Short mmCIF file of C-alpha atoms in Angstrom, two decimals:
data_model
loop_
_atom_site.label_atom_id
_atom_site.label_comp_id
_atom_site.label_asym_id
_atom_site.label_seq_id
_atom_site.Cartn_x
_atom_site.Cartn_y
_atom_site.Cartn_z
CA UNK A 6 -156.13 0.59 110.45
CA UNK A 7 -154.71 3.28 112.88
CA UNK A 8 -156.11 6.65 113.97
CA UNK A 9 -154.77 8.22 110.65
CA UNK A 10 -156.66 6.42 107.68
CA UNK A 11 -153.48 6.51 105.40
CA UNK A 12 -151.26 4.40 108.09
CA UNK A 13 -151.73 0.65 108.32
CA UNK A 14 -151.73 -0.84 112.23
CA UNK A 15 -148.92 -3.05 110.99
CA UNK A 16 -146.69 0.31 110.48
CA UNK A 17 -147.17 1.81 113.69
CA UNK A 18 -143.93 0.99 115.19
CA UNK A 19 -142.44 3.18 112.68
CA UNK A 20 -143.40 6.28 114.00
CA UNK A 21 -141.05 8.31 116.13
CA UNK A 22 -141.14 7.36 119.55
CA UNK A 23 -137.78 6.94 121.25
CA UNK A 24 -135.51 9.91 122.43
CA UNK A 25 -133.34 8.74 119.56
CA UNK A 26 -136.03 9.18 116.91
CA UNK A 27 -137.49 12.77 119.01
CA UNK A 28 -133.52 13.76 118.50
CA UNK A 29 -133.11 12.67 115.09
CA UNK A 30 -136.77 13.97 114.19
CA UNK A 31 -136.06 17.39 115.22
CA UNK A 32 -132.58 18.04 114.09
CA UNK A 33 -133.80 17.06 110.31
CA UNK A 34 -136.65 19.24 110.12
CA UNK A 35 -134.39 22.46 111.92
CA UNK A 36 -136.09 22.49 115.06
CA UNK A 37 -134.25 23.35 117.84
CA UNK A 38 -132.78 20.61 119.93
CA UNK A 39 -130.20 19.81 122.76
CA UNK A 40 -128.11 16.91 123.36
CA UNK A 41 -129.26 15.51 126.60
CA UNK A 42 -127.59 13.21 128.94
CA UNK A 43 -130.07 10.36 128.27
CA UNK A 44 -128.63 9.97 124.85
CA UNK A 45 -126.22 7.16 123.85
CA UNK A 46 -123.19 8.05 121.36
CA UNK A 47 -123.20 4.98 120.36
CA UNK A 48 -126.85 4.21 119.83
CA UNK A 49 -127.30 8.04 117.79
CA UNK A 50 -124.00 6.44 115.88
CA UNK A 51 -125.68 3.27 115.19
CA UNK A 52 -128.93 4.60 114.08
CA UNK A 53 -127.42 7.24 111.57
CA UNK A 54 -125.33 4.51 110.08
CA UNK A 55 -128.57 1.98 109.56
CA UNK A 56 -130.73 5.21 108.53
CA UNK A 57 -127.81 6.27 106.21
CA UNK A 58 -128.38 9.72 107.58
CA UNK A 59 -124.82 11.10 108.73
CA UNK A 60 -123.99 13.34 106.10
CA UNK A 61 -127.02 14.98 106.11
CA UNK A 62 -127.20 15.27 109.54
CA UNK A 63 -123.94 16.67 109.84
CA UNK A 64 -125.37 19.41 107.27
CA UNK A 65 -128.56 20.00 108.73
CA UNK A 66 -127.71 20.52 112.69
CA UNK A 67 -128.47 23.99 113.83
CA UNK A 68 -125.13 25.61 115.04
CA UNK A 69 -126.77 26.09 118.49
CA UNK A 70 -127.55 22.09 118.35
CA UNK A 71 -124.12 21.07 117.36
CA UNK A 72 -121.85 22.87 119.91
CA UNK A 73 -123.71 20.77 122.61
CA UNK A 74 -123.06 17.44 120.63
CA UNK A 75 -120.32 14.96 122.46
CA UNK A 76 -117.08 15.47 120.66
CA UNK A 77 -116.73 11.80 119.71
CA UNK A 78 -120.16 12.39 117.81
CA UNK A 79 -118.89 15.69 115.86
CA UNK A 80 -115.91 13.59 115.07
CA UNK A 81 -117.89 10.59 114.03
CA UNK A 82 -120.34 13.15 111.56
CA UNK A 83 -117.43 14.82 110.14
CA UNK A 84 -115.70 11.63 108.74
CA UNK A 85 -119.30 10.43 107.40
CA UNK A 86 -119.85 13.39 105.39
CA UNK A 87 -115.77 13.38 103.89
CA UNK A 88 -116.28 9.91 103.41
CA UNK A 89 -119.72 10.36 101.20
CA UNK A 90 -117.94 13.47 99.60
CA UNK A 91 -115.10 11.04 98.34
CA UNK A 92 -117.76 8.20 97.42
CA UNK A 93 -119.76 10.68 95.49
CA UNK A 94 -116.52 12.03 93.56
CA UNK A 95 -115.49 8.30 92.57
CA UNK A 96 -119.57 7.76 91.65
CA UNK A 97 -119.08 11.02 89.25
CA UNK A 98 -116.06 10.13 87.60
CA UNK A 99 -117.33 6.68 87.14
CA UNK A 100 -120.43 8.01 85.53
CA UNK A 101 -119.15 10.60 83.63
CA UNK A 102 -116.78 7.75 81.99
CA UNK A 103 -119.49 5.00 81.01
CA UNK A 104 -122.60 7.41 80.15
CA UNK A 105 -121.14 8.84 77.11
CA UNK A 106 -119.86 5.31 76.35
CA UNK A 107 -123.04 3.52 76.59
CA UNK A 108 -124.92 6.52 74.59
CA UNK A 109 -122.21 6.07 71.35
CA UNK A 110 -123.06 2.23 71.66
CA UNK A 111 -127.22 2.90 71.35
CA UNK A 112 -127.82 2.06 75.13
CA UNK A 113 -130.38 3.97 76.88
CA UNK A 114 -129.42 4.44 80.55
CA UNK A 115 -131.49 6.04 83.13
CA UNK A 116 -130.04 6.79 86.44
CA UNK A 117 -132.33 5.73 89.52
CA UNK A 118 -132.90 6.40 92.89
CA UNK A 119 -130.11 8.60 95.26
CA UNK A 120 -128.09 9.87 92.49
CA UNK A 121 -131.02 11.72 90.58
CA UNK A 122 -132.76 12.50 94.27
CA UNK A 123 -129.56 13.97 95.34
CA UNK A 124 -128.75 16.30 92.54
CA UNK A 125 -132.57 17.59 92.33
CA UNK A 126 -133.51 17.74 95.91
CA UNK A 127 -130.95 17.67 98.08
CA UNK A 128 -128.84 21.05 98.86
CA UNK A 129 -125.72 19.41 97.75
CA UNK A 130 -125.77 15.95 96.33
CA UNK A 131 -123.31 14.52 98.92
CA UNK A 132 -125.81 15.06 101.67
CA UNK A 133 -127.50 12.10 100.25
CA UNK A 134 -126.06 8.35 101.08
CA UNK A 135 -125.62 6.78 98.01
CA UNK A 136 -123.61 3.09 98.83
CA UNK A 137 -123.90 2.34 95.52
CA UNK A 138 -125.44 3.34 91.84
CA UNK A 139 -128.69 2.20 89.99
CA UNK A 140 -129.14 2.06 86.16
CA UNK A 141 -131.96 1.03 84.66
CA UNK A 142 -131.81 -0.30 80.93
CA UNK A 143 -134.40 -1.65 78.77
CA UNK A 144 -134.11 -5.44 78.61
CA UNK A 145 -132.58 -5.64 75.22
CA UNK A 146 -129.68 -3.64 76.36
CA UNK A 147 -128.41 -5.59 79.34
CA UNK A 148 -126.03 -7.94 78.27
CA UNK A 149 -124.29 -4.58 75.93
CA UNK A 150 -124.47 -2.81 79.31
CA UNK A 151 -122.61 -5.37 81.21
CA UNK A 152 -119.86 -6.24 78.58
CA UNK A 153 -119.37 -2.53 78.24
CA UNK A 154 -118.65 -2.63 81.97
CA UNK A 155 -116.34 -5.47 81.98
CA UNK A 156 -114.51 -4.20 79.28
CA UNK A 157 -114.10 -1.10 81.72
CA UNK A 158 -112.69 -3.37 84.94
CA UNK A 159 -115.89 -3.69 86.61
CA UNK A 160 -116.34 -7.59 87.71
CA UNK A 161 -119.94 -9.00 88.12
CA UNK A 162 -121.13 -10.25 91.29
CA UNK A 163 -122.03 -13.89 91.49
CA UNK A 164 -126.05 -14.42 91.67
CA UNK A 165 -129.04 -15.71 89.60
CA UNK A 166 -130.32 -13.41 87.23
CA UNK A 167 -133.23 -13.86 84.95
CA UNK A 168 -136.43 -12.34 83.34
CA UNK A 169 -138.09 -13.03 86.55
CA UNK A 170 -136.29 -14.59 89.65
CA UNK A 171 -134.10 -11.57 89.81
CA UNK A 172 -134.02 -8.67 87.65
CA UNK A 173 -130.71 -6.93 88.38
CA UNK A 174 -126.98 -7.55 88.86
CA UNK A 175 -124.15 -5.92 90.62
CA UNK A 176 -120.65 -4.73 88.69
CA UNK A 177 -117.99 -3.22 90.99
CA UNK A 178 -114.59 -1.79 90.33
CA UNK A 179 -112.86 -0.51 93.73
CA UNK A 180 -115.54 1.38 96.15
CA UNK A 181 -117.75 1.63 92.64
CA UNK A 182 -120.49 -0.59 92.86
CA UNK A 183 -123.35 -0.02 89.78
CA UNK A 184 -126.59 -2.13 90.20
CA UNK A 185 -128.10 -2.82 86.84
CA UNK A 186 -131.62 -2.92 86.83
CA UNK A 187 -133.86 -4.31 83.78
CA UNK A 188 -136.82 -3.63 85.38
CA UNK A 189 -137.96 -0.88 87.69
CA UNK A 190 -138.82 -3.14 90.25
CA UNK A 191 -137.15 -6.39 91.17
CA UNK A 192 -140.47 -7.94 91.98
CA UNK A 193 -143.58 -8.78 89.80
CA UNK A 194 -146.23 -6.92 92.26
CA UNK A 195 -144.69 -3.47 90.94
CA UNK A 196 -142.99 -4.68 87.71
CA UNK A 197 -145.86 -3.15 85.66
CA UNK A 198 -146.09 0.35 87.18
CA UNK A 199 -143.40 2.31 85.53
CA UNK A 200 -142.08 0.59 82.14
CA UNK A 201 -138.68 1.60 81.06
CA UNK A 202 -140.45 3.11 77.53
CA UNK A 203 -142.43 4.96 79.53
CA UNK A 204 -139.94 6.53 81.85
CA UNK A 205 -137.17 7.16 78.76
CA UNK A 206 -139.95 9.16 76.74
CA UNK A 207 -140.40 11.62 80.24
CA UNK A 208 -136.68 11.70 81.12
CA UNK A 209 -134.94 14.45 82.41
CA UNK A 210 -131.15 15.80 82.51
CA UNK A 211 -128.99 15.75 85.20
CA UNK A 212 -126.80 18.23 83.27
CA UNK A 213 -123.94 18.20 86.19
CA UNK A 214 -123.07 14.84 85.21
CA UNK A 215 -122.87 15.21 81.78
CA UNK A 216 -124.98 15.57 78.64
CA UNK A 217 -125.39 11.76 78.20
CA UNK A 218 -127.13 11.60 81.84
CA UNK A 219 -130.59 11.50 82.39
CA UNK A 220 -133.22 10.16 84.90
CA UNK A 221 -136.89 9.43 85.18
CA UNK A 222 -139.33 12.76 85.43
CA UNK A 223 -140.05 13.76 88.90
CA UNK A 224 -143.31 11.83 89.20
CA UNK A 225 -141.77 8.76 88.44
CA UNK A 226 -139.12 9.07 90.69
CA UNK A 227 -141.54 10.06 93.75
CA UNK A 228 -143.90 6.41 92.47
CA UNK A 229 -140.41 4.52 92.53
CA UNK A 230 -139.33 6.00 95.96
CA UNK A 231 -142.91 4.93 97.55
CA UNK A 232 -142.72 1.19 96.04
CA UNK A 233 -139.29 1.07 96.63
CA UNK A 234 -139.71 1.86 100.46
CA UNK A 235 -142.67 -0.38 100.92
CA UNK A 236 -141.12 -3.37 99.36
CA UNK A 237 -138.46 -2.81 101.82
CA UNK A 238 -140.64 -2.18 105.23
CA UNK A 239 -141.05 -5.98 106.00
CA UNK A 240 -137.43 -5.98 106.53
CA UNK A 241 -135.63 -3.27 106.72
CA UNK A 242 -136.61 0.60 107.30
CA UNK A 243 -133.96 3.25 105.97
CA UNK A 244 -135.37 6.96 107.10
CA UNK A 245 -133.05 8.14 104.04
CA UNK A 246 -135.80 6.99 102.00
CA UNK A 247 -138.51 8.22 103.73
CA UNK A 248 -136.59 11.63 103.86
CA UNK A 249 -136.27 11.24 99.63
CA UNK A 250 -140.58 11.14 99.81
CA UNK A 251 -140.73 14.29 102.07
CA UNK A 252 -138.11 16.07 99.69
CA UNK A 253 -140.05 15.53 96.73
CA UNK A 254 -143.61 15.70 98.21
CA UNK A 255 -142.48 19.42 99.86
CA UNK A 256 -141.38 21.03 96.82
CA UNK A 257 -144.23 20.45 94.61
CA UNK A 258 -147.32 22.56 94.49
CA UNK A 259 -150.45 20.69 96.01
CA UNK A 260 -151.79 20.02 92.85
CA UNK A 261 -148.75 18.26 91.55
CA UNK A 262 -149.06 15.54 94.42
CA UNK A 263 -152.44 15.26 93.87
CA UNK A 264 -152.27 14.27 90.28
CA UNK A 265 -149.46 12.12 91.12
CA UNK A 266 -151.62 10.49 93.26
CA UNK A 267 -154.58 9.92 90.99
CA UNK A 268 -151.85 8.36 88.90
CA UNK A 269 -150.68 5.95 91.37
CA UNK A 270 -154.35 5.09 92.26
CA UNK A 271 -154.69 4.40 87.79
CA UNK A 272 -151.56 2.33 88.67
CA UNK A 273 -153.13 0.47 91.69
CA UNK A 274 -150.47 1.80 94.14
CA UNK A 275 -152.01 4.57 95.80
CA UNK A 276 -152.49 2.76 99.25
CA UNK A 277 -148.54 1.87 99.07
CA UNK A 278 -147.80 5.90 98.33
CA UNK A 279 -150.30 7.03 101.06
CA UNK A 280 -148.93 5.22 104.07
CA UNK A 281 -145.06 6.40 102.62
CA UNK A 282 -146.91 10.06 103.13
CA UNK A 283 -148.39 9.21 106.17
CA UNK A 284 -145.10 7.96 107.53
CA UNK A 285 -143.42 11.05 105.57
CA UNK A 286 -145.63 13.45 107.94
CA UNK A 287 -145.35 12.02 111.03
CA UNK A 288 -141.19 11.75 111.14
CA UNK A 289 -140.98 15.38 109.01
CA UNK A 290 -144.13 16.93 108.76
CA UNK A 291 -144.78 16.48 105.09
CA UNK A 292 -147.82 18.49 103.68
CA UNK A 293 -150.55 17.00 101.67
CA UNK A 294 -154.57 17.84 101.55
CA UNK A 295 -155.94 15.80 104.36
CA UNK A 296 -159.38 15.45 102.77
CA UNK A 297 -158.22 14.53 99.68
CA UNK A 298 -155.93 11.61 100.63
CA UNK A 299 -158.29 10.25 103.23
CA UNK A 300 -160.71 9.92 100.36
CA UNK A 301 -158.20 8.43 98.18
CA UNK A 302 -157.39 5.87 100.66
CA UNK A 303 -160.56 4.73 101.23
CA UNK A 304 -161.47 3.99 97.55
CA UNK A 305 -157.77 2.20 97.53
CA UNK A 306 -158.12 -0.28 100.47
CA UNK A 307 -158.19 -3.03 98.33
CA UNK A 308 -155.38 -2.46 95.95
CA UNK A 309 -153.28 -5.79 95.83
CA UNK A 310 -150.00 -3.92 96.45
CA UNK A 311 -151.10 -3.14 99.49
CA UNK A 312 -150.24 -6.50 100.93
CA UNK A 313 -146.35 -5.30 101.18
CA UNK A 314 -147.29 -3.11 104.37
CA UNK A 315 -146.28 -4.93 107.08
CA UNK A 316 -143.29 -4.88 109.25
CA UNK A 317 -142.61 -8.72 108.98
CA UNK A 318 -142.97 -11.01 105.91
CA UNK A 319 -141.44 -14.03 105.79
CA UNK A 320 -139.56 -15.56 102.41
CA UNK A 321 -142.08 -17.92 101.86
CA UNK A 322 -144.84 -14.83 102.32
CA UNK A 323 -142.73 -13.00 100.00
CA UNK A 324 -142.46 -15.79 97.48
CA UNK A 325 -146.50 -16.07 97.86
CA UNK A 326 -147.00 -12.84 97.35
CA UNK A 327 -144.78 -13.12 93.81
CA UNK A 328 -146.49 -16.23 92.75
CA UNK A 329 -149.82 -14.39 93.02
CA UNK A 330 -148.92 -11.44 90.90
CA UNK A 331 -147.58 -13.92 87.64
CA UNK A 332 -149.85 -15.56 84.99
CA UNK A 333 -149.24 -19.44 85.48
CA UNK A 334 -146.77 -19.34 82.50
CA UNK A 335 -144.50 -17.11 84.90
CA UNK A 336 -144.69 -18.98 87.47
CA UNK A 337 -143.66 -22.24 85.75
CA UNK A 338 -140.80 -19.72 84.25
CA UNK A 339 -139.86 -18.33 87.83
CA UNK A 340 -139.77 -21.71 89.30
CA UNK A 341 -137.58 -23.26 86.16
CA UNK A 342 -135.48 -20.22 86.83
CA UNK A 343 -134.99 -21.10 90.52
CA UNK A 344 -134.03 -24.46 90.15
CA UNK A 345 -131.94 -24.49 86.54
CA UNK A 346 -130.10 -21.25 86.66
CA UNK A 347 -127.92 -20.32 83.81
CA UNK A 348 -124.73 -22.30 83.15
CA UNK A 349 -122.46 -18.75 83.63
CA UNK A 350 -123.66 -18.65 87.07
CA UNK A 351 -123.17 -22.34 88.36
CA UNK A 352 -119.66 -21.88 86.84
CA UNK A 353 -118.72 -18.64 88.14
CA UNK A 354 -120.33 -19.80 91.60
CA UNK A 355 -117.97 -22.64 91.63
CA UNK A 356 -114.97 -21.34 89.87
CA UNK A 357 -115.57 -24.33 87.36
CA UNK A 358 -115.16 -24.41 84.25
CA UNK A 359 -114.61 -28.01 83.48
CA UNK A 360 -117.28 -30.21 85.77
CA UNK A 361 -120.39 -31.53 83.86
CA UNK A 362 -122.83 -29.11 84.12
CA UNK A 363 -125.69 -31.25 85.29
CA UNK A 364 -123.33 -32.34 88.55
CA UNK A 365 -122.99 -28.48 89.30
CA UNK A 366 -126.87 -28.52 89.62
CA UNK A 367 -126.83 -31.42 92.25
CA UNK A 368 -124.01 -29.87 94.13
CA UNK A 369 -126.30 -26.59 94.34
CA UNK A 370 -129.59 -28.61 95.03
CA UNK A 371 -127.88 -30.01 98.07
CA UNK A 372 -126.89 -27.09 99.59
CA UNK A 373 -122.72 -27.10 98.95
CA UNK A 374 -121.47 -23.58 98.66
CA UNK A 375 -119.22 -21.99 95.92
CA UNK A 376 -115.65 -20.60 96.55
CA UNK A 377 -117.54 -16.99 94.99
CA UNK A 378 -120.94 -18.06 96.78
CA UNK A 379 -123.02 -14.69 97.16
CA UNK A 380 -126.24 -15.46 98.17
CA UNK A 381 -129.12 -13.80 95.79
CA UNK A 382 -132.28 -11.96 96.92
CA UNK A 383 -135.78 -11.85 95.48
CA UNK A 384 -136.11 -8.51 97.09
CA UNK A 385 -134.75 -5.25 95.42
CA UNK A 386 -130.90 -4.16 96.25
CA UNK A 387 -130.51 -1.44 99.23
CA UNK A 388 -130.03 2.00 98.00
#
């Protein structure tokens, strides 16, 4: 454990240490910072792209800092911001078309991740990069929503789905991609944390998107943001997810954050939330009660979900954690879904509607790629 009792040693490499890190840290927290000769424009642009921070930095930079930037970086930042404005408009129009139709059919939809966070916590929704839109529905509504989207012209990606092997699917139309989830987490480690019915009861509207648009309550959004970041830390770290957590924790009164963390302790994810807060403070100065959080970290040190708080997890290690979180019956079901995926998946993967189905299974077991082959992932999608 690092000197900060909330931050595991394995995550210390994520702390801001490089000149690029420090430049971004100061710029995003409103501190005076000037461009220095040692900084690389290409490196800054690559970091902003991977961390999805271009539009936010464009909006946050102080005028005196902006004046010191190389012209190439100024141009890139403006283009990044304009691009997100256009994509946001396309996503908004798509949601304003879809959500009333879903509501009329009795399909309950919650917006997750970037869209509700962007509207509730950012100065402008387009400051928060959203490469796609996340929709959460109850398991019984998945087929109805997918059918509606296909009727609206969306094309479903090729990938294995099931109750356990992959709890989401992606549909796209033009530049708008919609991820349909039927669990708040795409892993058994966190699937129990936020049941759909619980979030639906506490939902809040997003009036800017119309009367049919709603999203989880603030507390649920915070918990989801924390375990979503934790699930990705072993193979991807995007600062935009950490900045979401910073904004949420900063806007709440201290007692609201403490109440949320006590709920996280009941759900066995307090260690994950505390690690996210510690990282958020290191990068953005996020406030929290040190003594309260240190004691909570001590109490939650043995939570099983804390096993994801490492920088590098192999596929086998992630699979082992998944199996540990499942019952024996669920393990059998997971293996069956992996080995014998649905016929529809195989037909679409190989663009083949006539071949004997067992032969398509054999082709897949032998590793033969399909014409429309898209690798599936056991981890959550990138938002």
